[in-house]
XYZ file of N, CA, C and O in Angstrom:
360
model
N -2.319 69.597 10.518
C -1.777 69.245 11.808
C -1.539 67.741 11.895
O -0.592 67.298 12.510
N -2.398 66.956 11.266
C -2.272 65.499 11.305
C -0.975 65.046 10.637
O -0.324 64.122 11.110
N -0.599 65.690 9.555
C 0.624 65.324 8.832
C 1.849 65.589 9.704
O 2.786 64.793 9.745
N 1.850 66.699 10.432
C 2.957 67.043 11.315
C 3.093 66.000 12.419
O 4.195 65.553 12.736
N 1.980 65.585 12.969
C 1.991 64.569 14.021
C 2.526 63.247 13.497
O 3.335 62.595 14.153
N 2.091 62.865 12.309
C 2.575 61.614 11.707
C 4.077 61.674 11.456
O 4.798 60.698 11.713
N 4.545 62.797 10.942
C 5.978 62.940 10.690
C 6.767 62.910 11.996
O 7.852 62.320 12.067
N 6.239 63.530 13.021
C 6.901 63.518 14.329
C 7.016 62.093 14.866
O 8.081 61.676 15.326
N 5.925 61.352 14.803
C 5.937 59.973 15.304
C 6.865 59.084 14.487
O 7.588 58.239 15.030
N 6.869 59.279 13.182
C 7.768 58.511 12.321
C 9.220 58.824 12.655
O 10.062 57.928 12.761
N 9.523 60.090 12.850
C 10.874 60.508 13.209
C 11.275 59.921 14.560
O 12.409 59.463 14.739
N 10.388 59.901 15.500
C 10.651 59.330 16.821
C 10.986 57.845 16.721
O 11.956 57.376 17.323
N 10.225 57.128 15.913
C 10.483 55.700 15.722
C 11.832 55.470 15.045
O 12.573 54.547 15.409
N 12.169 56.297 14.094
C 13.448 56.166 13.400
C 14.603 56.421 14.366
O 15.601 55.696 14.367
N 14.460 57.411 15.223
C 15.513 57.711 16.198
C 15.688 56.559 17.194
O 16.812 56.212 17.565
N 14.575 55.943 17.602
C 14.665 54.798 18.513
C 15.351 53.618 17.835
O 16.172 52.932 18.448
N 15.032 53.379 16.591
C 15.666 52.309 15.825
C 17.160 52.582 15.660
O 17.987 51.678 15.785
N 17.524 53.837 15.391
C 18.934 54.202 15.278
C 19.678 53.934 16.574
O 20.801 53.438 16.560
N 19.083 54.252 17.682
C 19.706 54.012 18.989
C 19.910 52.516 19.227
O 20.963 52.087 19.683
N 18.894 51.731 18.886
C 19.008 50.272 19.046
C 20.130 49.721 18.170
O 20.946 48.916 18.626
N 20.205 50.184 16.941
C 21.244 49.717 16.027
C 22.631 50.178 16.467
O 23.615 49.447 16.325
N 22.722 51.388 17.023
C 24.003 51.891 17.512
C 24.516 51.024 18.657
O 25.695 50.649 18.705
N 23.639 50.649 19.564
C 24.034 49.787 20.685
C 24.468 48.410 20.187
O 25.443 47.841 20.676
N 23.747 47.887 19.219
C 24.103 46.590 18.651
C 25.466 46.671 17.961
O 26.286 45.752 18.098
N 25.727 47.763 17.256
C 27.016 47.937 16.590
C 28.144 48.024 17.606
O 29.231 47.479 17.386
N 27.900 48.673 18.728
C 28.924 48.755 19.773
C 29.234 47.375 20.339
O 30.394 47.038 20.582
N 28.198 46.568 20.559
C 28.414 45.208 21.058
C 29.183 44.359 20.056
O 30.092 43.601 20.427
N 28.839 44.486 18.787
C 29.546 43.728 17.758
C 31.005 44.174 17.651
O 31.902 43.344 17.462
N 31.256 45.464 17.802
C 32.622 45.969 17.769
C 33.426 45.421 18.947
O 34.569 44.995 18.787
N 32.804 45.401 20.116
C 33.473 44.864 21.309
C 33.792 43.379 21.127
O 34.885 42.917 21.448
N 32.834 42.636 20.596
C 33.049 41.209 20.354
C 34.150 41.004 19.316
O 35.015 40.131 19.468
N 34.139 41.827 18.265
C 35.154 41.722 17.216
C 36.548 41.959 17.788
O 37.492 41.228 17.471
N 36.701 42.964 18.629
C 37.997 43.260 19.241
C 38.458 42.117 20.147
O 39.639 41.765 20.162
N 37.524 41.534 20.897
C 37.871 40.419 21.776
C 38.306 39.201 20.964
O 39.296 38.536 21.300
N 37.587 38.927 19.881
C 37.951 37.788 19.034
C 39.286 38.024 18.330
O 40.082 37.090 18.179
N 39.545 39.252 17.937
C 40.821 39.578 17.300
C 41.979 39.393 18.282
O 43.021 38.840 17.928
N 41.787 39.820 19.515
C 42.826 39.642 20.530
C 43.074 38.153 20.786
O 44.229 37.721 20.902
N 42.008 37.392 20.829
C 42.134 35.949 21.041
C 42.875 35.301 19.863
O 43.732 34.441 20.054
N 42.547 35.721 18.654
C 43.201 35.183 17.466
C 44.683 35.533 17.441
O 45.519 34.693 17.107
N 45.007 36.763 17.815
C 46.411 37.164 17.862
C 47.183 36.330 18.880
O 48.324 35.944 18.629
N 46.562 36.050 20.031
C 47.223 35.224 21.041
C 47.420 33.802 20.528
O 48.457 33.181 20.757
N 46.430 33.304 19.821
C 46.500 31.935 19.310
C 47.559 31.809 18.215
O 48.282 30.815 18.148
N 47.663 32.797 17.346
C 48.601 32.753 16.224
C 50.032 33.099 16.618
O 50.944 32.889 15.838
N 50.235 33.628 17.774
C 51.564 34.019 18.225
C 51.878 33.279 19.533
O 51.757 33.848 20.604
N 52.263 32.005 19.471
C 52.481 31.218 20.690
C 53.540 31.820 21.610
O 53.390 31.770 22.822
N 54.604 32.402 21.070
C 55.636 32.979 21.930
C 55.077 34.173 22.698
O 55.368 34.363 23.869
N 54.260 34.979 22.052
C 53.644 36.121 22.715
C 52.612 35.647 23.727
O 52.501 36.195 24.817
N 51.876 34.614 23.392
C 50.863 34.086 24.296
C 51.519 33.522 25.545
O 51.023 33.722 26.661
N 52.643 32.821 25.393
C 53.341 32.257 26.550
C 53.885 33.372 27.429
O 53.795 33.306 28.656
N 54.424 34.411 26.822
C 54.944 35.541 27.585
C 53.818 36.277 28.303
O 53.960 36.682 29.452
N 52.699 36.449 27.638
C 51.558 37.133 28.251
C 50.987 36.308 29.391
O 50.603 36.842 30.428
N 50.929 34.988 29.214
C 50.411 34.120 30.265
C 51.340 34.121 31.467
O 50.888 34.077 32.616
N 52.646 34.189 31.236
C 53.616 34.195 32.327
C 53.562 35.511 33.098
O 53.670 35.529 34.315
N 53.375 36.617 32.392
C 53.372 37.915 33.057
C 52.049 38.216 33.748
O 52.020 38.828 34.797
N 50.946 37.792 33.175
C 49.633 38.077 33.751
C 48.668 36.948 33.407
O 48.116 36.923 32.317
N 48.418 36.034 34.340
C 47.541 34.897 34.045
C 46.110 35.303 33.698
O 45.447 34.642 32.931
N 45.633 36.412 34.219
C 44.250 36.807 33.937
C 44.106 37.474 32.576
O 43.008 37.609 32.071
N 45.218 37.923 31.975
C 45.108 38.630 30.699
C 44.633 37.724 29.577
O 44.006 38.164 28.638
N 44.931 36.446 29.666
C 44.497 35.521 28.613
C 43.007 35.228 28.732
O 42.339 35.003 27.758
N 42.455 35.282 29.933
C 41.036 34.991 30.138
C 40.155 36.160 29.729
O 39.034 35.976 29.370
N 40.667 37.372 29.791
C 39.846 38.540 29.522
C 39.199 38.546 28.141
O 38.004 38.774 28.036
N 39.926 38.266 27.036
C 39.249 38.278 25.738
C 38.147 37.231 25.636
O 37.102 37.483 25.068
N 38.357 36.062 26.235
C 37.330 35.025 26.183
C 36.069 35.490 26.900
O 34.966 35.306 26.427
N 36.257 36.073 28.091
C 35.102 36.527 28.859
C 34.350 37.613 28.097
O 33.130 37.612 28.037
N 35.083 38.534 27.493
C 34.429 39.605 26.739
C 33.706 39.078 25.519
O 32.610 39.507 25.192
N 34.315 38.116 24.846
C 33.692 37.560 23.646
C 32.434 36.789 23.996
O 31.412 36.918 23.329
N 32.498 36.000 25.074
C 31.320 35.206 25.423
C 30.206 36.101 25.937
O 29.036 35.868 25.660
N 30.566 37.145 26.693
C 29.541 38.064 27.179
C 28.900 38.812 26.019
O 27.679 38.949 25.953
N 29.733 39.293 25.101
C 29.194 40.014 23.948
C 28.369 39.085 23.067
O 27.328 39.467 22.552
N 28.824 37.846 22.921
C 28.097 36.893 22.088
C 26.739 36.578 22.694
O 25.739 36.481 21.978
N 26.685 36.454 24.029
C 25.407 36.143 24.652
C 24.445 37.314 24.521
O 23.255 37.132 24.321
N 24.971 38.537 24.609
C 24.120 39.709 24.446
C 23.640 39.806 23.009
O 22.484 40.108 22.750
N 24.529 39.528 22.056
C 24.157 39.584 20.646
C 23.102 38.526 20.350
O 22.129 38.786 19.651
N 23.278 37.317 20.910
C 22.277 36.269 20.694
C 20.937 36.691 21.265
O 19.894 36.461 20.677
N 20.957 37.324 22.441
C 19.707 37.778 23.043
C 19.061 38.849 22.172
O 17.858 38.873 21.987
N 19.875 39.737 21.605
C 19.347 40.779 20.732
C 18.832 40.211 19.432
O 17.866 40.690 18.866
N 19.485 39.154 18.940
C 19.060 38.549 17.682
C 17.736 37.821 17.845
O 16.964 37.709 16.906
N 17.464 37.339 19.068
C 16.226 36.612 19.297
C 15.024 37.553 19.312
O 13.914 37.148 19.027
N 15.274 38.812 19.667
C 14.182 39.770 19.707
C 13.743 40.107 18.286
O 14.569 40.250 17.398
N 12.456 40.230 18.079
C 11.993 40.551 16.730
C 12.406 41.972 16.364
O 12.413 42.861 17.207
N 12.772 42.136 15.121
C 13.168 43.481 14.687
C 11.907 44.286 14.432
O 10.934 43.793 13.882
N 11.956 45.508 14.868
C 10.784 46.351 14.692
C 11.083 47.384 13.623
O 12.195 47.883 13.520
N 10.093 47.671 12.828
C 10.265 48.753 11.864
C 9.466 49.926 12.386
O 8.635 49.788 13.275
N 9.731 51.076 11.836
C 9.069 52.258 12.354
C 7.582 52.270 12.060
O 6.834 52.946 12.737
N 7.165 51.520 11.077
C 5.745 51.356 10.811
C 5.037 52.600 10.305
O 3.817 52.654 10.295
N 5.795 53.594 9.933
C 5.175 54.819 9.441
C 4.786 54.734 7.996
O 5.239 53.867 7.264
N 3.936 55.643 7.573
C 3.555 55.685 6.170
C 4.604 56.428 5.389
O 5.198 57.377 5.880
N 4.823 56.002 4.185
C 5.748 56.709 3.319
C 5.035 57.910 2.738
O 3.898 57.822 2.287
N 5.739 59.040 2.794
C 5.128 60.245 2.229
C 5.443 60.328 0.745
O 6.479 59.881 0.289
N 4.547 60.922 0.008
C 4.717 61.033 -1.435
C 5.298 62.348 -1.811
O 5.158 63.343 -1.254
C-alpha cells in the first residue's frame, strides 16, 4: 500500500509541474507573438505608417502585450523551480 501511495503522490507532483510549465509556455508564446508583431511593424515602415494612420491603438497593443508577458515571465523566473521530489523506482 505504501508503494501505491508514493506513486500517487509522485504522479500528483508531476501533473502540477506539467501545469506550471504549460502556463509558462503559453506566456512565452504570447510574448513571442507580440515581439514578432512588433518586429514586423518595425521592418515594414510603409505598413507601420498605414497601420498607425488607420488605428493609433494598434501599434501600442504589441508593446503592452510584450511588456505584460515579460513582467509575468520575470516574476515566474524569480520563483524557485520545484521538482517533484519523489523517489525513483527501480
